[in-house]
Coordinates of C-alpha atoms in Angstrom, one line a residue:
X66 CA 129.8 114.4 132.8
X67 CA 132.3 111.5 131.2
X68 CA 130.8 109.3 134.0
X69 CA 127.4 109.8 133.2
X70 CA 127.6 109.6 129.2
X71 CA 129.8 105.7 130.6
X72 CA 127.2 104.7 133.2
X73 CA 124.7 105.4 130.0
X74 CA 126.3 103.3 127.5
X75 CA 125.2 99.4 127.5
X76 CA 126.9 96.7 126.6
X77 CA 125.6 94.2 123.5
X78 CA 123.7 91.9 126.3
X79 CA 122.3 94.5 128.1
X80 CA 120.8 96.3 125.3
X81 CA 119.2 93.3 124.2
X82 CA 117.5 92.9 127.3
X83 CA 116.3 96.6 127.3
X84 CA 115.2 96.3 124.0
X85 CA 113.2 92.7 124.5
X86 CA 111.5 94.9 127.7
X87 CA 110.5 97.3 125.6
X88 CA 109.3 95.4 122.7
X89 CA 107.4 93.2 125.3
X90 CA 105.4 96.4 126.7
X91 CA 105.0 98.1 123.6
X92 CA 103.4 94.7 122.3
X93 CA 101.5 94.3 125.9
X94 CA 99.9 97.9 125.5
X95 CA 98.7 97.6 122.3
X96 CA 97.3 94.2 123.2
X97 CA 95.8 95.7 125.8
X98 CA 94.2 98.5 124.2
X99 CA 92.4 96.2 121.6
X100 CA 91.0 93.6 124.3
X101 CA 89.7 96.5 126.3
X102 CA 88.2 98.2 123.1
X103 CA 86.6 94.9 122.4
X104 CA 85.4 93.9 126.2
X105 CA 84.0 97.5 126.8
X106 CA 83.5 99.8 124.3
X107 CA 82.1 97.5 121.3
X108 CA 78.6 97.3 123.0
X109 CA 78.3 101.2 122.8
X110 CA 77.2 103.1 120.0
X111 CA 79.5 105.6 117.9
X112 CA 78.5 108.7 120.1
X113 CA 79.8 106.7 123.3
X114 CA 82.3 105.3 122.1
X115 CA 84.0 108.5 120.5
X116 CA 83.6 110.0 123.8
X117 CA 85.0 107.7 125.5
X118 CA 88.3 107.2 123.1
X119 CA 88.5 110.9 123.7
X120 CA 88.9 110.6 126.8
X121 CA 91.3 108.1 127.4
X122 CA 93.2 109.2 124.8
X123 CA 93.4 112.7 127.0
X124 CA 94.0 111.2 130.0
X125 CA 96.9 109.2 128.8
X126 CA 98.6 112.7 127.0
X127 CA 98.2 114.3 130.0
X128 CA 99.6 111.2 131.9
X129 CA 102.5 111.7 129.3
X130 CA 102.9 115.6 129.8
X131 CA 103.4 114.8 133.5
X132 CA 106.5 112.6 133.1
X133 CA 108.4 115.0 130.7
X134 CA 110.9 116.1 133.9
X135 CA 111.8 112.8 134.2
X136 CA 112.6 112.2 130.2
X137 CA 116.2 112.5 129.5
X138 CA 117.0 115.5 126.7
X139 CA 119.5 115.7 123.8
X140 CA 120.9 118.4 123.3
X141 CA 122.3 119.2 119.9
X142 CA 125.5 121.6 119.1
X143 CA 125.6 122.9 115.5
X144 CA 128.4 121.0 114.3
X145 CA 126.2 118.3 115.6
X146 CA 123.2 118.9 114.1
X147 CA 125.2 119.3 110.6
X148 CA 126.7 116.3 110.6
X149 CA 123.5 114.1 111.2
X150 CA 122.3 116.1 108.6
X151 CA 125.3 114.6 106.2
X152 CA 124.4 111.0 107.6
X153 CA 120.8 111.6 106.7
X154 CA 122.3 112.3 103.0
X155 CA 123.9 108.8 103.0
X156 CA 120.6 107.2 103.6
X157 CA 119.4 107.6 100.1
X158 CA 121.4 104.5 99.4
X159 CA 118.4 102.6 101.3
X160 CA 115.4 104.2 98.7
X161 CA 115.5 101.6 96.3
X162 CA 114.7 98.5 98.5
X163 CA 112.5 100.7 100.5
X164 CA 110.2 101.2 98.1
X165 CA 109.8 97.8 97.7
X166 CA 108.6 97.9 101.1
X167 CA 105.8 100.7 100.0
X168 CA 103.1 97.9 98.2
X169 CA 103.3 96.1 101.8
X170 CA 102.1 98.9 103.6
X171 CA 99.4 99.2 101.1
X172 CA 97.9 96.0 102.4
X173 CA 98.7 97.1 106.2
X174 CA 96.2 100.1 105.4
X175 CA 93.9 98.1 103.9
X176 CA 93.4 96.0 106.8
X177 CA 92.5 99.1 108.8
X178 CA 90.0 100.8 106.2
X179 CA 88.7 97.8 103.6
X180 CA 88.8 95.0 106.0
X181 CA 86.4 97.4 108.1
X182 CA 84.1 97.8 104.8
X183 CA 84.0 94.0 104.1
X184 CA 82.3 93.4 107.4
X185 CA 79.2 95.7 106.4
X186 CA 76.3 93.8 106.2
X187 CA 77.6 90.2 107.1
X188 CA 76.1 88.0 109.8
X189 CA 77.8 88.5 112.9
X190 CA 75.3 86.9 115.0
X191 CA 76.5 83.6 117.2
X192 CA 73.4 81.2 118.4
X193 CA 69.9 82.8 118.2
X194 CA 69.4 81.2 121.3
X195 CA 71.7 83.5 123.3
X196 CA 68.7 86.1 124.5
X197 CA 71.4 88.9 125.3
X198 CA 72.4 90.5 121.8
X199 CA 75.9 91.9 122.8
X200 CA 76.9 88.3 123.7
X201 CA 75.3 87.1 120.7
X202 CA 77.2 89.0 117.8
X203 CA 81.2 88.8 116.7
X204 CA 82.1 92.5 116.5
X205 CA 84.9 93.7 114.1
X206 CA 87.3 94.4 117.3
X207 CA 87.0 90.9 117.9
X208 CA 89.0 90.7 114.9
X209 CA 91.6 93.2 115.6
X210 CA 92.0 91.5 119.1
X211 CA 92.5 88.7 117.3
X212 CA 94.9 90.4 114.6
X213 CA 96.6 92.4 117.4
X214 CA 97.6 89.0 119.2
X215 CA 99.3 86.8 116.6
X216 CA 101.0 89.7 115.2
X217 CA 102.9 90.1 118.6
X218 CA 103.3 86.7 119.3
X219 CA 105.0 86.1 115.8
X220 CA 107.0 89.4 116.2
X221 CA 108.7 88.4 119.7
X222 CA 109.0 84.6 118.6
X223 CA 110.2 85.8 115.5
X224 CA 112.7 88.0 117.4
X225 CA 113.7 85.4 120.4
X226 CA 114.3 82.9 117.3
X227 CA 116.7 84.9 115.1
X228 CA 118.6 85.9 118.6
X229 CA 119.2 82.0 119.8
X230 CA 119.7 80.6 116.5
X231 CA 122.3 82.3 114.7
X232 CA 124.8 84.1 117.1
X233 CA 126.5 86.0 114.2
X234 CA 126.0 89.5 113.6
X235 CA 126.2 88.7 109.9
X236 CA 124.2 85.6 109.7
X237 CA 121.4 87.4 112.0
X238 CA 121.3 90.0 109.0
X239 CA 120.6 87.7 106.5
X240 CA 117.5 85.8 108.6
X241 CA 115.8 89.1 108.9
X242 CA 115.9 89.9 105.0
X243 CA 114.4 86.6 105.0
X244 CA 111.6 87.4 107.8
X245 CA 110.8 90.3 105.4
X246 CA 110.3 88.5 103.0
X247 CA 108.0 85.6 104.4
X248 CA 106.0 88.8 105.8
X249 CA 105.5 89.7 102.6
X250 CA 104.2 86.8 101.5
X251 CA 102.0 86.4 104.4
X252 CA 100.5 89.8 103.5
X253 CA 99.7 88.4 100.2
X254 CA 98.0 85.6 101.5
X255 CA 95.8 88.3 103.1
X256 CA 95.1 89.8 100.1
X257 CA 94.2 86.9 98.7
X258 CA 91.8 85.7 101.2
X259 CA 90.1 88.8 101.4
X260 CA 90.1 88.9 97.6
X261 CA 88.2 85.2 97.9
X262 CA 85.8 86.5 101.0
X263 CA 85.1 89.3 98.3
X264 CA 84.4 87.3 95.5
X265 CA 82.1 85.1 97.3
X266 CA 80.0 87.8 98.8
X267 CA 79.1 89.4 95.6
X268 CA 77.8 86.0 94.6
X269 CA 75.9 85.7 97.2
X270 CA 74.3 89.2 96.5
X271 CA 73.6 88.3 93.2
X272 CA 72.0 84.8 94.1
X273 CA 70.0 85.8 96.3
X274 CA 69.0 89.0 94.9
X275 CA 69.5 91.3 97.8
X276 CA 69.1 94.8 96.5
X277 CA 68.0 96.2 99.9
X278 CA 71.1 98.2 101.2
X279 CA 70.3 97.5 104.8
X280 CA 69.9 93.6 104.6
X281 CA 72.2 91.3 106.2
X282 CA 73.9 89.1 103.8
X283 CA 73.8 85.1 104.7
X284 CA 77.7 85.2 105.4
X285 CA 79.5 84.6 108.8
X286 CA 81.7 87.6 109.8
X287 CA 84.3 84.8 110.9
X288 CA 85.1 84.6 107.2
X289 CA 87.2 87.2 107.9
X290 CA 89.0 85.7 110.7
X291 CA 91.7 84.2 107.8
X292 CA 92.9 87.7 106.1
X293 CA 93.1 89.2 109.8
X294 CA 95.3 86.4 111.0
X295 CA 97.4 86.2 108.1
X296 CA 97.9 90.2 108.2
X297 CA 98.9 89.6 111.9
X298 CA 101.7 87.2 110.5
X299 CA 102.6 89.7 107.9
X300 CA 102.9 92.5 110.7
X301 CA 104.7 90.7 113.1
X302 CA 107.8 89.7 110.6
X303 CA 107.9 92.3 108.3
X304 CA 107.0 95.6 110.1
X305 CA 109.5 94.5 113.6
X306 CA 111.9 92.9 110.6
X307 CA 111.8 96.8 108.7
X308 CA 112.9 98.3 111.7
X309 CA 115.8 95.5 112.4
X310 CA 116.7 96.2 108.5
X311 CA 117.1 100.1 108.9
X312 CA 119.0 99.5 112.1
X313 CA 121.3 96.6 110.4
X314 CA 122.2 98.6 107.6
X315 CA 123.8 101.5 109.4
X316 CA 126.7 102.1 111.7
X317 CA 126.1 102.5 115.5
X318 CA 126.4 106.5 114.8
X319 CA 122.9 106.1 112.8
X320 CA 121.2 103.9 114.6
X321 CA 118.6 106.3 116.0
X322 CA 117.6 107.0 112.4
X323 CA 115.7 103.2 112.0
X324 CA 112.8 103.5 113.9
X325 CA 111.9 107.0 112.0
X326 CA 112.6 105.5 108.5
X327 CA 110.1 102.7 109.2
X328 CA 107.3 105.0 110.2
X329 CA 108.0 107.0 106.9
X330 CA 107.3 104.0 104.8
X331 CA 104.2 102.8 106.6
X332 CA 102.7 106.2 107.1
X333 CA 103.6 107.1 103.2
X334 CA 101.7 104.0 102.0
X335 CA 98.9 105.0 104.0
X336 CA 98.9 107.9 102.2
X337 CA 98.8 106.2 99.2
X338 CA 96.2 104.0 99.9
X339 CA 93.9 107.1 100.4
X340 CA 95.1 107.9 96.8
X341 CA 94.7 104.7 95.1
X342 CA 91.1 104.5 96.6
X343 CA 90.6 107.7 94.9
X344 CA 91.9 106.6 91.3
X345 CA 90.0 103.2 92.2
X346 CA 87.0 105.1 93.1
X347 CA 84.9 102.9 90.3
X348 CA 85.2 100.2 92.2
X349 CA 84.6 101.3 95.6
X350 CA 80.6 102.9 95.8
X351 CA 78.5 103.7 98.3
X352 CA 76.7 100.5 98.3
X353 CA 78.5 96.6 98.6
X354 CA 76.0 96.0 95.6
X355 CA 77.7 98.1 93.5
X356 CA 81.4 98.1 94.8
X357 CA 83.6 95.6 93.3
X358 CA 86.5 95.4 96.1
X359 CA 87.5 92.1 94.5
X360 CA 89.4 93.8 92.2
X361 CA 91.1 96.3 94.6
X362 CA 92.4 93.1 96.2
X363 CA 93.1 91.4 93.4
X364 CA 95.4 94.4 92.2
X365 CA 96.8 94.7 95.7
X366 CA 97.5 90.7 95.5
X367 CA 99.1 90.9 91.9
X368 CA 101.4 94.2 92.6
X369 CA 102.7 92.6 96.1
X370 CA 103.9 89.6 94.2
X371 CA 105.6 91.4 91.3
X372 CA 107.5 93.9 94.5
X373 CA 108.5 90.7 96.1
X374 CA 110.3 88.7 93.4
X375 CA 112.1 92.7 92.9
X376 CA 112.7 92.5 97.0
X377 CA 114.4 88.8 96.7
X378 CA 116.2 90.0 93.9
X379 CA 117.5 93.6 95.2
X380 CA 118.3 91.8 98.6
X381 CA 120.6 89.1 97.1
X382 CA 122.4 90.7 94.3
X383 CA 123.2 94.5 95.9
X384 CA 124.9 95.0 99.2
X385 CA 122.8 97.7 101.6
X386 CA 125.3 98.5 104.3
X387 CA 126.1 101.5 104.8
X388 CA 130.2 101.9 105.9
X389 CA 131.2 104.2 108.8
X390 CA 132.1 107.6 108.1
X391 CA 135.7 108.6 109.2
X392 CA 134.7 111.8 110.0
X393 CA 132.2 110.5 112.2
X394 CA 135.2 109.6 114.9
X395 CA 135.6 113.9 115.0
X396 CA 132.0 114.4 115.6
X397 CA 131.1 116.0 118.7
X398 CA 128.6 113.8 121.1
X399 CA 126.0 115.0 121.9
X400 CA 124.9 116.6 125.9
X401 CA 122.6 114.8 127.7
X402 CA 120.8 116.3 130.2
X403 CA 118.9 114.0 133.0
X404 CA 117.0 117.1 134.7

């Protein structure tokens, strides 16, 4: 059993490999995914393509199911159990600069609900020439193909980068509070571009004089190309640089806690995005004539640039490492079974 739990421990090098691998894969499938939901499914219409997502979807669970003998499984001892539960405890330290991380994630849900909204009604045609229609329209995937990309091109550059440039453990630490940071930015520069996209369509509305809810608006869809592509930006250094944070911050014993904490923070802005759409409800309406997103991103543009001159200041003046336990050296490992 000792020879197993030593064959199973990597060295520094070795786990950067494994975890560049991964990261490359997990960035290749979700890649993937997008170009194929563009290529295939955005010619179909909603009843299609929901069956077809539930299919795949089903396919790849069961796909998933079939490889659980081959997963590796922890097993836990009491005293075990208790004592990450005391090492969860230690984490509150983190709560203040994560919540400056919460506006961010507002903007991340925005660019999967509101960004969606925006592209109601706008031109998404190509050349009228082009007889075929589905070769003749810019569909939203497009965009999320497009976002998809540069957000994992930037997030492995980003990471490759930080790795060759600054060899120090200590130095690496402070160039990824810094790639927050310039995510954060970038994810205002979203906001402000769709803010600007917004502000320009309503003009156009009122211009023109469209009050026929089903009328395309004189406005190419590829106006939205900018907020996408800066939101791919913003992803790629500041959600990757979240996780690095987390897993910076802690001792080796709590490492395994990182990737968890950054999901809690995106997923709980989502849920507050569905809340402050709620509050906000007087500007988002039925119609685009009536709804005044503007000022959603205009709000979302202002409170992300208050948060970040609170992140640069937290993140310089305060010191979020959290020291190793000494009781941690009398902790039990945990069993690992590989059957």
């Amino acid at each position: 059993m000792e020879e197993n739990r030593q064959q199973q421990i990597l060295d520094p090098e070795e786990e950067d490999i494994a975890e560049d691998r991964a990261d490359f894969w997990f960035h290749a499938a979700g890649f993937l995914g997008m170009f194929t939901s563009w290529a295939f499914a955005s010619s179909l219409n909603w009843n299609h393509t929901f069956m077809v997502t539930f299919i795949v979807v089903t396919v790849a669970y069961l796909t998933f199911c079939c490889g659980i003998c081959y997963y590796k499984h922890i097993r836990l001892s009491n005293k075990t159990a208790a004592s990450r539960m005391m090492q969860a405890k230690r984490l509150l330290k983190l709560i203040p600069l994560c919540l400056t991380f919460i506006p961010y994630s507002l903007v991340e849900a925005s660019g999967n609900t509101l960004f969606v909204v925006q592209s109601y009604r706008l031109d998404s045609g190509i050349n009228p020439r082009i007889p075929v229609d589905s070769f003749n329209r810019i569909p939203i995937t497009s965009l999320y193909v497009f976002y998809t990309l540069i957000s994992s091109i930037i997030s492995m550059s980003s990471d490759f980068l930080i790795k060759k440039r600054w060899r120090n453990e200590e130095a690496m630490q402070h160039a990824r509070f810094v790639r927050i940071g310039i995510g954060m930015l970038f994810a205002i520069g979203s906001c402000l571009s769709a803010w600007l996209v917004e502000v320009r369509k309503l003009k156009l509305i009122n211009k023109l004089g469209i009050t026929d809810n089903q009328q395309v608006i004189p406005m190419k869809i590829l106006w939205l190309a900018p907020q996408f592509g800066l939101l791919g930006i913003a992803n790629g250094l500041a959600a990757k640089g979240m996780w690095h944070f987390f897993s910076d911050r802690v001792p080796q014993s709590m490492r395994f806690f990182a990737y968890p904490l950054t999901l809690a923070v995106l997923c709980f802005g989502r849920f507050l995005s569905a809340t402050s759409v709620l509050l906000a409800r007087h500007w988002i309406r039925d119609t685009v004539n009536k709804s005044h997103l503007d000022k959603y991103f205009r709000m979302l543009t202002i409170l992300n640039s208050a948060v970040l001159v609170v992140y640069i200041i937290l993140s310089c003046l305060c010191d979020w490492n959290i020291a190793e336990a000494h009781i941690e050296s009398e902790t039990p490992k945990e069993e690992v079974d590989d059957d």
